[in-house]
Short mmCIF file of C-alpha atoms in Angstrom, two decimals:
data_model
loop_
_atom_site.label_atom_id
_atom_site.label_comp_id
_atom_site.label_asym_id
_atom_site.label_seq_id
_atom_site.Cartn_x
_atom_site.Cartn_y
_atom_site.Cartn_z
CA MET A 1 14.17 -1.45 -27.80
CA PRO A 2 17.39 -1.42 -28.96
CA TYR A 3 20.33 -1.95 -26.48
CA ARG A 4 21.32 1.36 -27.38
CA VAL A 5 18.38 2.85 -26.70
CA LYS A 6 18.04 0.84 -23.35
CA ILE A 7 21.59 2.51 -21.91
CA ILE A 8 20.85 6.12 -23.17
CA VAL A 9 17.28 5.59 -21.63
CA PHE A 10 18.52 3.96 -18.18
CA SER A 11 22.14 6.52 -17.99
CA LEU A 12 19.37 9.80 -18.59
CA VAL A 13 16.26 8.33 -15.61
CA ALA A 14 19.95 7.82 -13.72
CA LEU A 15 21.28 11.04 -14.12
CA ILE A 16 17.99 12.91 -13.49
CA GLY A 17 17.79 11.21 -10.54
CA LEU A 18 20.85 12.14 -8.49
CA THR A 19 20.33 15.56 -9.65
CA ILE A 20 16.38 16.03 -8.26
CA PHE A 21 16.09 13.14 -5.39
CA VAL A 22 20.03 14.16 -3.45
CA PRO A 23 19.77 16.03 -0.39
CA THR A 24 22.35 18.56 0.98
CA VAL A 25 24.99 16.71 2.00
CA SER A 26 28.45 17.87 4.20
CA ALA A 27 31.96 15.96 3.02
CA HIS A 28 32.32 13.51 5.40
CA GLY A 29 36.62 13.29 5.59
CA PHE A 30 36.86 15.35 8.22
CA GLY A 31 33.91 17.67 10.92
CA GLU A 32 31.53 16.61 12.61
CA ARG A 33 29.96 13.15 13.72
CA TYR A 34 26.81 12.20 11.51
CA ASP A 35 24.44 10.08 13.47
CA LEU A 36 22.11 7.33 11.27
CA PRO A 37 18.36 8.07 11.48
CA VAL A 38 17.94 4.43 11.59
CA PRO A 39 19.41 1.69 13.05
CA LEU A 40 22.50 0.78 11.48
CA ASN A 41 21.46 -3.07 10.65
CA TYR A 42 18.88 -1.20 8.52
CA PHE A 43 20.95 0.58 7.32
CA ILE A 44 23.27 -1.69 6.40
CA ILE A 45 20.12 -4.36 5.06
CA GLY A 46 18.96 -1.71 2.69
CA ALA A 47 22.63 -0.67 1.29
CA SER A 48 23.32 -4.10 0.38
CA ALA A 49 20.18 -4.68 -1.44
CA THR A 50 20.33 -1.57 -3.50
CA VAL A 51 24.19 -2.95 -4.21
CA ALA A 52 22.47 -6.49 -5.04
CA LEU A 53 19.68 -4.98 -7.00
CA SER A 54 22.07 -2.55 -9.32
CA PHE A 55 23.89 -5.91 -10.07
CA VAL A 56 20.66 -7.20 -11.75
CA VAL A 57 19.70 -4.05 -13.56
CA ILE A 58 23.49 -3.67 -14.67
CA GLY A 59 23.21 -7.78 -15.55
CA TRP A 60 20.41 -7.53 -17.83
CA PHE A 61 21.67 -4.41 -19.62
CA ILE A 62 24.62 -6.45 -20.51
CA ARG A 63 22.49 -9.91 -21.08
CA GLN A 64 20.07 -7.55 -23.36
CA GLY A 65 23.04 -6.29 -25.46
CA GLY A 66 24.39 -8.12 -28.08
CA ASN A 67 27.90 -7.00 -30.47
CA THR A 68 28.72 -4.02 -27.84
CA SER A 69 31.86 -2.82 -29.49
CA GLU A 70 29.61 -1.63 -32.31
CA TYR A 71 28.67 2.00 -30.82
CA PRO A 72 29.03 5.57 -32.62
CA ARG A 73 33.23 6.28 -31.90
CA LEU A 74 34.04 10.23 -32.67
CA ASN A 75 37.72 10.22 -33.52
CA LEU A 76 39.72 13.26 -31.96
CA TRP A 77 43.63 12.43 -32.24
CA LYS A 78 42.76 12.08 -36.60
CA SER A 79 43.83 16.22 -35.35
CA VAL A 80 47.27 16.94 -35.66
CA TYR A 81 46.04 20.03 -34.02
CA PHE A 82 45.08 17.97 -31.38
CA ARG A 83 47.74 16.09 -31.05
CA VAL A 84 50.13 18.50 -30.06
CA LEU A 85 47.39 20.17 -27.60
CA GLY A 86 46.98 16.72 -26.04
CA ARG A 87 50.54 16.14 -25.38
CA CYS A 88 50.99 19.69 -23.88
CA PHE A 89 48.01 19.25 -21.46
CA SER A 90 49.27 15.79 -20.30
CA ILE A 91 53.08 17.21 -19.69
CA PHE A 92 50.81 20.41 -17.71
CA ALA A 93 48.61 18.24 -15.95
CA GLY A 94 51.18 15.58 -14.88
CA MET A 95 53.18 18.58 -13.58
CA PHE A 96 50.64 20.27 -12.12
CA SER A 97 49.75 17.41 -10.23
CA VAL A 98 53.62 17.04 -9.18
CA LEU A 99 53.65 20.24 -7.54
CA LEU A 100 50.15 19.33 -5.59
CA LEU A 101 51.51 16.67 -3.95
CA ILE A 102 54.40 17.06 -2.42
CA LEU A 103 52.26 20.65 -1.72
CA THR A 104 49.90 18.18 0.35
CA VAL A 105 52.20 16.89 1.83
CA ILE A 106 54.79 19.62 3.09
CA SER A 107 51.52 21.42 4.50
CA GLY A 108 50.42 18.06 6.48
CA ILE A 109 53.74 18.07 7.93
CA TYR A 110 54.81 21.60 9.04
CA GLY A 111 51.28 23.05 8.56
CA THR A 112 48.70 24.17 11.05
CA GLU A 113 46.98 20.89 12.62
CA ASP A 114 43.22 21.97 12.62
CA ALA A 115 42.23 20.19 9.56
CA LEU A 116 39.62 23.23 8.20
CA ASN A 117 42.20 25.51 8.24
CA ASN A 118 44.90 23.32 6.28
CA PHE A 119 45.15 22.18 3.17
CA SER A 120 45.97 18.95 2.71
CA PRO A 121 42.57 17.50 4.94
CA THR A 122 40.38 19.63 2.16
CA PHE A 123 42.20 18.77 -0.98
CA VAL A 124 42.91 14.97 0.06
CA TRP A 125 38.89 14.29 1.34
CA ILE A 126 37.19 16.95 -0.64
CA ILE A 127 38.96 17.91 -4.08
CA TRP A 128 40.72 15.19 -5.15
CA TRP A 129 38.64 12.56 -3.77
CA VAL A 130 35.29 13.75 -4.51
CA GLY A 131 36.21 15.35 -7.49
CA ILE A 132 38.55 12.88 -9.49
CA GLY A 133 35.79 10.77 -8.87
CA TYR A 134 32.72 12.66 -10.37
CA PHE A 135 34.77 14.43 -13.51
CA VAL A 136 37.11 10.34 -14.55
CA ALA A 137 33.30 9.34 -14.75
CA PHE A 138 31.91 12.15 -16.52
CA ILE A 139 34.57 13.60 -18.44
CA GLY A 140 37.30 10.86 -18.43
CA ASN A 141 40.53 9.11 -17.38
CA PHE A 142 41.83 12.34 -16.38
CA TRP A 143 43.45 10.27 -13.56
CA ALA A 144 45.75 7.66 -16.43
CA ILE A 145 47.13 11.16 -17.00
CA SER A 146 47.83 13.27 -14.10
CA ASN A 147 48.76 10.09 -11.47
CA PRO A 148 51.25 12.17 -9.62
CA TRP A 149 53.05 8.71 -9.04
CA GLN A 150 52.96 7.45 -12.19
CA VAL A 151 54.75 11.22 -13.46
CA VAL A 152 57.39 11.23 -11.03
CA PHE A 153 58.11 7.14 -11.02
CA THR A 154 58.40 7.87 -15.08
CA TRP A 155 60.52 10.56 -14.64
CA ILE A 156 62.75 8.57 -12.55
CA GLU A 157 62.59 5.80 -14.91
CA VAL A 158 64.08 8.44 -17.93
CA VAL A 159 66.75 10.74 -15.54
CA PHE A 160 68.34 7.38 -14.11
CA SER A 161 67.91 4.69 -18.35
CA LEU A 162 65.71 2.73 -15.88
CA ASN A 163 65.11 -1.16 -17.79
CA SER A 164 61.16 -0.55 -17.40
CA SER A 165 60.82 -4.75 -17.79
CA PRO A 166 59.61 -5.97 -14.32
CA ARG A 167 61.79 -7.00 -11.93
CA LEU A 168 59.40 -9.35 -10.43
CA ARG A 169 56.81 -11.20 -12.36
CA TRP A 170 53.04 -10.43 -11.20
CA PRO A 171 51.11 -13.70 -9.96
CA ARG A 172 48.28 -14.40 -11.63
CA TRP A 173 45.97 -16.19 -9.05
CA LEU A 174 46.46 -12.71 -7.36
CA ASP A 175 44.71 -10.46 -9.69
CA ALA A 176 43.88 -7.23 -8.77
CA TRP A 177 43.31 -8.84 -5.00
CA PRO A 178 46.34 -5.87 -3.57
CA ALA A 179 44.66 -3.47 -4.88
CA LEU A 180 40.96 -4.37 -3.38
CA ILE A 181 42.87 -4.77 -0.24
CA GLY A 182 44.02 -1.29 -0.30
CA PHE A 183 40.99 0.62 -1.03
CA PHE A 184 39.05 -1.13 2.16
CA LEU A 185 42.42 0.04 4.33
CA PHE A 186 41.59 3.57 2.45
CA ALA A 187 37.66 3.50 3.00
CA TRP A 188 39.10 2.08 6.68
CA VAL A 189 41.07 5.11 7.15
CA GLU A 190 38.54 7.83 5.83
CA ASN A 191 35.49 6.12 8.06
CA VAL A 192 37.61 4.77 11.07
CA TYR A 193 40.90 6.19 11.24
CA SER A 194 40.98 9.51 13.27
CA GLY A 195 44.06 10.80 11.86
CA GLY A 196 42.95 10.49 9.07
CA SER A 197 41.57 13.78 9.53
CA LYS A 198 44.72 15.06 10.97
CA PRO A 199 46.29 16.56 8.75
CA TYR A 200 50.17 15.83 10.39
CA SER A 201 49.04 11.94 10.79
CA LEU A 202 47.13 12.06 7.21
CA ALA A 203 50.97 13.74 5.06
CA TRP A 204 52.98 10.64 6.73
CA ILE A 205 49.60 7.97 5.75
CA ILE A 206 50.66 9.79 1.98
CA VAL A 207 54.52 9.37 2.25
CA GLY A 208 53.87 5.76 3.42
CA TYR A 209 51.70 5.60 -0.11
CA SER A 210 54.33 6.89 -1.94
CA ALA A 211 56.86 4.54 -0.84
CA ILE A 212 54.36 1.27 -1.71
CA THR A 213 53.30 2.60 -4.95
CA TRP A 214 57.03 3.04 -6.60
CA MET A 215 58.50 -0.51 -4.72
CA GLY A 216 55.45 -2.63 -6.45
CA MET A 217 56.23 -0.48 -9.86
CA PHE A 218 60.24 -0.75 -9.79
CA LEU A 219 59.19 -4.87 -8.83
CA PHE A 220 56.60 -5.63 -11.11
CA GLY A 221 56.80 -3.45 -13.28
CA LYS A 222 54.78 0.46 -13.59
CA TYR A 223 51.56 -0.41 -15.27
CA THR A 224 51.46 -3.67 -14.13
CA TRP A 225 50.87 -1.85 -10.48
CA LEU A 226 48.59 0.21 -12.16
CA LYS A 227 46.43 -2.40 -13.49
CA ARG A 228 46.59 -4.73 -10.47
CA GLY A 229 47.75 -3.52 -6.96
CA ASP A 230 46.92 0.19 -7.08
CA PRO A 231 43.45 0.44 -5.92
CA PHE A 232 42.83 4.55 -7.14
CA ALA A 233 43.80 3.12 -10.19
CA VAL A 234 42.04 0.25 -10.93
CA LEU A 235 39.13 2.15 -9.07
CA PHE A 236 38.94 5.39 -11.82
CA ALA A 237 40.27 2.98 -14.68
CA LEU A 238 36.39 1.55 -13.37
CA PHE A 239 34.69 4.67 -12.95
CA ALA A 240 36.17 5.66 -16.59
CA ARG A 241 33.98 2.68 -18.36
CA PHE A 242 31.49 5.30 -17.72
CA SER A 243 32.73 8.26 -19.42
CA PRO A 244 32.59 9.62 -22.85
CA THR A 245 35.32 9.45 -24.34
CA GLU A 246 38.36 6.77 -24.94
CA VAL A 247 41.55 5.49 -25.80
CA ARG A 248 41.96 2.75 -28.26
CA VAL A 249 44.80 1.28 -30.49
CA VAL A 250 42.83 0.17 -33.31
CA THR A 251 43.19 -4.10 -35.08
CA SER A 252 45.17 -3.93 -37.56
CA SER A 253 48.98 -6.28 -36.69
CA SER A 254 50.72 -3.23 -35.25
CA MET A 255 48.34 -3.66 -32.83
CA ARG A 256 48.69 -7.42 -32.40
CA ASN A 257 52.17 -6.81 -31.67
CA VAL A 258 52.11 -3.63 -28.78
CA CYS A 259 49.91 -6.57 -27.48
CA ASP A 260 52.02 -9.14 -26.88
CA ILE A 261 54.70 -7.15 -25.62
CA CYS A 262 52.46 -5.53 -23.37
CA ILE A 263 53.44 -6.94 -19.82
CA SER A 264 50.33 -5.82 -18.31
CA GLY A 265 48.35 -8.18 -19.94
CA CYS A 266 46.29 -6.80 -22.34
CA SER A 267 46.79 -9.29 -24.89
CA THR A 268 45.21 -11.64 -22.62
CA SER A 269 41.87 -9.45 -22.83
CA VAL A 270 42.29 -8.76 -26.03
CA ASN A 271 42.56 -12.42 -27.55
CA LEU A 272 39.76 -13.46 -25.27
CA ASN A 273 37.12 -10.97 -25.91
CA SER A 274 36.71 -10.85 -29.80
CA ASP A 275 34.12 -7.70 -29.33
CA VAL A 276 36.58 -5.65 -28.67
CA GLN A 277 37.01 -4.48 -31.51
CA GLY A 278 41.42 -3.22 -30.74
CA CYS A 279 42.93 -2.34 -26.96
CA VAL A 280 40.71 0.08 -25.04
CA ASP A 281 41.61 1.88 -22.55
CA CYS A 282 45.36 0.27 -21.93
CA TYR A 283 47.73 3.46 -21.32
CA GLU A 284 50.83 0.69 -21.40
CA CYS A 285 49.29 0.02 -25.25
CA TRP A 286 48.53 3.13 -25.80
CA GLU A 287 51.87 5.18 -24.76
CA MET A 288 54.05 2.27 -27.26
CA ALA A 289 51.94 2.37 -30.63
CA ASP A 290 52.24 4.73 -33.37
CA ASP A 291 50.12 7.72 -33.77
CA ASP A 292 48.37 6.43 -36.93
CA VAL A 293 47.43 3.05 -34.86
CA LYS A 294 45.31 5.70 -31.90
CA GLU A 295 42.53 6.87 -30.97
CA PHE A 296 41.49 9.20 -28.49
CA SER A 297 37.20 9.33 -29.18
CA ILE A 298 33.93 10.94 -27.87
CA ARG A 299 31.77 7.95 -27.29
CA PRO A 300 28.41 7.28 -25.30
CA TRP A 301 27.71 8.07 -22.27
CA ALA A 302 28.14 4.47 -20.52
CA VAL A 303 28.89 1.61 -23.22
CA GLY A 304 32.29 1.08 -22.01
CA LEU A 305 30.62 -0.63 -18.59
CA SER A 306 29.24 -3.50 -21.18
CA ARG A 307 32.82 -4.07 -21.91
CA GLY A 308 33.71 -7.62 -20.87
CA GLU A 309 37.91 -7.28 -21.26
CA ARG A 310 39.65 -6.10 -17.48
#
């Protein structure tokens, strides 16, 4: 069976399974406690086996595939109207996300302590955490243009004419471990820490995360921090590999020059993976590249999962 057909069949089966067999659930960021219907050790073993089986299935699909860069794409960036619309949408999404961030913090600090009647817990745990994850996976990496911390830092760079060069070099051995540790801390806040459901505590957690994020961007560079240190940017970028859209800087001499000056490290991925024809989903290169080497494309779902580069 051809590799593309396997990807399509696997995606359809997974989607049908999700829609048919998923029971009714409630948001678990706050609200009533839910007790497991089975012993905890059975639950942990079953969850571990599910994760292991998922890796086996994914590994089988990747091994059976050939040149995964050759998949159909429809480049929408060729249209001038789409370029104008895309830039306007990006500006609007960034401004709106910053307003939502401010509203979340203010409502958490000054609003009611009743989690069910406060905007902050509902927005963070249901609308943002659940909603953005599904949107990124099934539509595209919306977080890459609407990340309010990235938007605010970009505004600061422009207003104060800050040098975008990193003050410190990101240690190669560190890789993306800080992002993984940050995600574990976030999971602890969501599932263990009692203050995660309290608006006031949640607001100050967001303030602390904001300070760490902006300091990381200032010291190591905006895109380096997003690719290596920020748990949500790394996670949503991984989710976006399943999505039917991508941004790409096509293979050319211009692309090589852009990747060579990309401080977040995409040039290593491009050089080590000759089957990837272009720089895919690197938003630093996308920001620096000329329009004639850019692509914003519609592609088959899930083909990005088999890409080898980071």
